[in-house]
Amino acid sequence: SRFETCWPALMKDSHGVIIIFNPELPSHLKEIEMWYSSFVQQQPLVDSQCLLVAHHKPGSAGDTENLSLAYPLNKLKLIHSNLEEDPEDVRMEFMKYFRSIITLINESREREEMSIIS
């Protein structure tokens, strides 16, 4: 894409990646593999630093049960968002995700400080 030249700047020092996609578009399901590969695997971030959000448009069928993603995407945390029905649920999942990222950052900072001391 025409934005690929900006990617290194976006990735620099990033601690997490949230990929939001429309599960009803087959092209999106292919694209998220590319986003995952570029932004998570090549970083290197661990899978727990990545959150997939399948966003269902208002009025869409929103078949949340039958979205089966292929490996390696099926290892990632996946949440379904439908802001008409359950915005609170999505908010809670985001908070959990952000807390896990903050924990990771704090742990790596502590490790760095210990390595400096020793």
Coordinates of N, CA and C in Angstrom, one line a residue:
S1 N 0.8 -1.2 0.0 CA 0.0 0.0 0.0 C 0.9 1.2 0.0
R2 N 0.3 2.4 -0.3 CA 1.1 3.6 -0.4 C 1.6 4.1 1.0
F3 N 1.1 3.5 2.1 CA 1.6 3.9 3.4 C 2.7 3.1 3.9
E4 N 3.1 2.1 3.1 CA 4.1 1.2 3.7 C 5.4 1.9 4.1
T5 N 5.8 3.0 3.4 CA 7.0 3.7 3.8 C 6.9 4.2 5.2
C6 N 5.7 4.5 5.7 CA 5.5 5.0 7.1 C 5.6 3.9 8.1
W7 N 5.4 2.7 7.7 CA 5.3 1.6 8.7 C 6.5 1.6 9.7
P8 N 7.7 1.7 9.3 CA 8.8 1.6 10.3 C 8.6 2.6 11.4
A9 N 8.2 3.8 11.0 CA 8.0 4.9 12.0 C 6.9 4.5 13.0
L10 N 5.8 3.9 12.4 CA 4.7 3.5 13.3 C 5.1 2.4 14.2
M11 N 5.9 1.5 13.8 CA 6.3 0.3 14.6 C 7.3 0.6 15.6
K12 N 8.1 1.7 15.4 CA 9.2 2.0 16.3 C 8.7 2.0 17.8
D13 N 9.3 1.2 18.6 CA 9.0 1.2 20.1 C 7.5 0.9 20.4
S14 N 6.8 0.3 19.5 CA 5.4 0.0 19.8 C 5.4 -1.2 20.8
H15 N 4.4 -1.2 21.6 CA 4.2 -2.2 22.6 C 3.0 -3.1 22.3
G16 N 2.2 -2.7 21.4 CA 1.0 -3.5 21.1 C 0.4 -3.1 19.8
V17 N -0.4 -4.1 19.3 CA -1.0 -3.9 18.0 C -2.4 -4.3 18.1
I18 N -3.4 -3.4 17.7 CA -4.8 -3.8 17.6 C -5.2 -3.8 16.1
I19 N -5.7 -4.9 15.6 CA -6.1 -5.0 14.2 C -7.6 -5.1 14.2
I20 N -8.2 -4.1 13.6 CA -9.7 -4.1 13.5 C -10.1 -4.4 12.1
F21 N -11.0 -5.3 11.9 CA -11.4 -5.7 10.6 C -12.9 -6.0 10.5
N22 N -13.4 -6.0 9.2 CA -14.8 -6.4 9.0 C -14.8 -7.9 8.6
P23 N -15.4 -8.7 9.5 CA -15.3 -10.2 9.2 C -16.2 -10.6 8.1
E24 N -17.1 -9.6 7.6 CA -17.9 -10.0 6.4 C -17.2 -9.8 5.1
L25 N -16.0 -9.2 5.1 CA -15.3 -9.0 3.9 C -14.2 -10.0 3.7
P26 N -14.3 -10.9 2.8 CA -13.2 -11.9 2.6 C -11.9 -11.3 2.4
S27 N -11.8 -10.1 1.7 CA -10.5 -9.4 1.5 C -9.9 -9.0 2.8
H28 N -10.7 -8.7 3.8 CA -10.2 -8.3 5.1 C -9.5 -9.5 5.8
L29 N -10.1 -10.6 5.6 CA -9.5 -11.8 6.3 C -8.2 -12.1 5.7
K30 N -8.0 -11.9 4.4 CA -6.6 -12.1 3.9 C -5.7 -11.0 4.3
E31 N -6.2 -9.7 4.4 CA -5.3 -8.6 4.8 C -4.8 -8.7 6.2
I32 N -5.7 -9.2 7.1 CA -5.2 -9.2 8.5 C -4.0 -10.2 8.7
E33 N -3.9 -11.2 7.8 CA -2.7 -12.0 7.8 C -1.4 -11.2 7.5
M34 N -1.6 -10.3 6.5 CA -0.4 -9.4 6.1 C -0.1 -8.4 7.3
W35 N -1.1 -7.9 7.9 CA -0.9 -6.9 9.0 C -0.2 -7.6 10.2
Y36 N -0.7 -8.8 10.5 CA -0.1 -9.6 11.6 C 1.4 -9.9 11.3
S37 N 1.6 -10.3 10.1 CA 3.0 -10.7 9.7 C 3.9 -9.4 9.8
S38 N 3.4 -8.3 9.3 CA 4.3 -7.1 9.2 C 4.4 -6.5 10.6
F39 N 3.3 -6.4 11.3 CA 3.4 -5.6 12.6 C 3.6 -6.4 13.8
V40 N 3.4 -7.7 13.8 CA 3.7 -8.5 15.0 C 4.9 -9.4 14.8
Q41 N 4.8 -10.2 13.8 CA 5.9 -11.2 13.7 C 7.2 -10.6 13.3
Q42 N 7.3 -9.6 12.5 CA 8.5 -9.0 12.1 C 9.1 -8.0 13.1
Q43 N 8.4 -7.8 14.2 CA 8.7 -6.7 15.1 C 10.0 -6.9 16.0
P44 N 10.1 -7.9 16.9 CA 9.2 -9.0 17.1 C 8.4 -8.7 18.4
L45 N 7.0 -8.8 18.2 CA 6.1 -8.7 19.4 C 5.6 -10.1 19.7
V46 N 5.2 -10.4 20.9 CA 4.6 -11.7 21.1 C 3.1 -11.6 20.9
D47 N 2.5 -12.8 20.7 CA 1.0 -12.8 20.3 C 0.1 -12.1 21.4
S48 N 0.5 -12.1 22.6 CA -0.3 -11.5 23.6 C -0.3 -10.0 23.5
Q49 N 0.6 -9.4 22.7 CA 0.6 -8.0 22.5 C -0.3 -7.6 21.3
C50 N -1.0 -8.6 20.7 CA -1.8 -8.3 19.6 C -3.3 -8.6 19.9
L51 N -4.2 -7.7 19.6 CA -5.6 -7.9 19.8 C -6.3 -7.8 18.4
L52 N -7.1 -8.8 18.1 CA -7.9 -8.7 16.9 C -9.4 -8.3 17.3
V53 N -9.9 -7.4 16.5 CA -11.3 -6.9 16.8 C -12.1 -7.1 15.5
A54 N -13.0 -8.1 15.5 CA -13.9 -8.3 14.4 C -15.1 -7.3 14.6
H55 N -15.2 -6.3 13.8 CA -16.2 -5.2 14.0 C -17.4 -5.5 13.1
H56 N -18.5 -5.6 13.7 CA -19.7 -5.9 13.0 C -20.5 -4.6 12.8
K57 N -20.8 -4.3 11.6 CA -21.6 -3.0 11.3 C -23.0 -3.1 11.8
P58 N -23.6 -2.0 12.2 CA -25.0 -2.0 12.7 C -25.9 -2.7 11.6
G59 N -26.7 -3.6 12.0 CA -27.6 -4.2 11.1 C -27.1 -5.4 10.3
S60 N -25.8 -5.7 10.5 CA -25.2 -6.8 9.8 C -25.6 -8.1 10.5
A61 N -25.5 -9.2 9.9 CA -25.8 -10.5 10.5 C -25.0 -10.7 11.7
G62 N -23.8 -10.4 11.7 CA -22.9 -10.5 12.9 C -22.8 -11.9 13.4
D63 N -22.5 -12.9 12.5 CA -22.4 -14.3 13.0 C -21.0 -14.4 13.7
T64 N -21.1 -14.2 15.0 CA -19.9 -14.2 15.8 C -19.3 -15.6 16.1
E65 N -20.2 -16.6 16.1 CA -19.8 -17.9 16.5 C -18.9 -18.6 15.4
N66 N -19.2 -18.3 14.1 CA -18.6 -19.1 13.1 C -17.4 -18.5 12.4
L67 N -16.8 -17.5 13.0 CA -15.6 -16.9 12.4 C -14.4 -17.7 12.8
S68 N -14.0 -18.6 11.9 CA -12.8 -19.4 12.3 C -11.6 -18.9 11.5
L69 N -10.6 -18.4 12.2 CA -9.4 -17.9 11.5 C -8.4 -19.0 11.4
A70 N -7.6 -18.9 10.3 CA -6.5 -19.9 10.1 C -5.3 -19.6 11.0
Y71 N -4.5 -20.6 11.2 CA -3.2 -20.4 11.9 C -2.4 -19.4 11.1
P72 N -1.7 -18.5 11.7 CA -1.4 -18.3 13.1 C -2.4 -17.3 13.8
L73 N -3.4 -16.8 13.0 CA -4.3 -15.8 13.6 C -5.2 -16.4 14.7
N74 N -5.4 -17.7 14.6 CA -6.3 -18.4 15.6 C -5.7 -18.4 17.0
K75 N -4.4 -18.1 17.1 CA -3.7 -18.1 18.4 C -4.0 -16.7 19.1
L76 N -4.5 -15.7 18.4 CA -4.6 -14.4 19.0 C -5.9 -14.2 19.7
K77 N -5.9 -13.3 20.6 CA -7.1 -12.9 21.3 C -8.0 -12.2 20.3
L78 N -9.2 -12.7 20.2 CA -10.2 -12.1 19.2 C -11.4 -11.7 20.0
I79 N -11.8 -10.4 19.8 CA -13.1 -10.0 20.3 C -14.0 -9.5 19.2
H80 N -15.3 -9.7 19.4 CA -16.3 -9.2 18.5 C -16.8 -7.9 19.0
S81 N -16.9 -6.9 18.2 CA -17.5 -5.6 18.6 C -18.7 -5.3 17.8
N82 N -19.8 -5.0 18.5 CA -21.0 -4.6 17.8 C -21.5 -3.5 18.7
L83 N -21.3 -2.3 18.4 CA -21.5 -1.2 19.4 C -22.9 -0.9 19.6
E84 N -23.8 -1.4 18.8 CA -25.2 -1.3 19.0 C -25.6 -2.2 20.2
E85 N -25.1 -3.4 20.2 CA -25.5 -4.4 21.2 C -24.8 -4.4 22.5
D86 N -23.5 -4.4 22.5 CA -22.8 -4.5 23.7 C -21.5 -3.7 23.8
P87 N -21.6 -2.4 23.9 CA -20.4 -1.6 23.9 C -19.6 -1.8 25.2
E88 N -20.3 -2.1 26.3 CA -19.7 -2.3 27.6 C -18.7 -3.5 27.6
D89 N -19.1 -4.6 26.9 CA -18.3 -5.8 26.8 C -17.0 -5.4 26.1
V90 N -17.1 -4.7 25.0 CA -15.9 -4.3 24.2 C -15.0 -3.4 25.1
R91 N -15.6 -2.5 25.8 CA -14.8 -1.6 26.7 C -14.0 -2.5 27.7
M92 N -14.7 -3.4 28.3 CA -14.0 -4.3 29.3 C -12.8 -5.1 28.7
E93 N -13.1 -5.6 27.5 CA -12.0 -6.3 26.8 C -10.8 -5.4 26.5
F94 N -11.1 -4.2 26.0 CA -10.0 -3.2 25.8 C -9.2 -2.9 27.0
M95 N -9.9 -2.8 28.2 CA -9.3 -2.5 29.4 C -8.3 -3.6 29.8
K96 N -8.9 -4.9 29.6 CA -8.0 -6.0 30.0 C -6.8 -6.1 29.1
Y97 N -7.0 -5.8 27.8 CA -5.8 -5.8 26.9 C -4.8 -4.7 27.3
F98 N -5.3 -3.5 27.6 CA -4.3 -2.4 27.9 C -3.6 -2.8 29.2
R99 N -4.3 -3.4 30.2 CA -3.7 -3.7 31.4 C -2.5 -4.8 31.2
S100 N -2.8 -5.7 30.3 CA -1.8 -6.7 30.0 C -0.6 -6.1 29.3
I101 N -0.8 -5.1 28.5 CA 0.3 -4.4 27.8 C 1.2 -3.6 28.9
I102 N 0.5 -2.9 29.8 CA 1.1 -2.2 30.8 C 2.0 -3.1 31.7
T103 N 1.4 -4.3 32.0 CA 2.2 -5.2 32.8 C 3.4 -5.7 32.1
L104 N 3.3 -5.9 30.8 CA 4.5 -6.3 30.0 C 5.6 -5.3 30.0
I105 N 5.1 -4.0 29.8 CA 6.1 -2.9 29.8 C 6.8 -2.8 31.1
N106 N 6.0 -2.8 32.2 CA 6.6 -2.7 33.5 C 7.6 -3.8 33.8
E107 N 7.3 -5.1 33.4 CA 8.2 -6.2 33.6 C 9.5 -6.0 32.8
S108 N 9.4 -5.6 31.6 CA 10.6 -5.4 30.8 C 11.4 -4.3 31.3
R109 N 10.8 -3.2 31.8 CA 11.5 -2.1 32.4 C 12.3 -2.6 33.7
E110 N 11.6 -3.4 34.5 CA 12.3 -3.9 35.7 C 13.5 -4.8 35.3
R111 N 13.3 -5.6 34.3 CA 14.4 -6.5 33.9 C 15.6 -5.6 33.4
E112 N 15.3 -4.5 32.7 CA 16.4 -3.6 32.2 C 17.1 -3.0 33.4
E113 N 16.3 -2.6 34.4 CA 16.9 -1.9 35.5 C 17.8 -2.9 36.3
M114 N 17.3 -4.1 36.4 CA 18.1 -5.1 37.1 C 19.4 -5.4 36.4
S115 N 19.3 -5.5 35.1 CA 20.6 -5.8 34.3 C 21.6 -4.6 34.4
I116 N 21.1 -3.4 34.5 CA 22.0 -2.3 34.7 C 22.7 -2.4 36.1
I117 N 21.9 -2.7 37.1 CA 22.4 -2.8 38.5 C 23.4 -3.9 38.6
S118 N 23.1 -5.1 38.0 CA 24.0 -6.2 38.2 C 25.3 -6.1 37.4

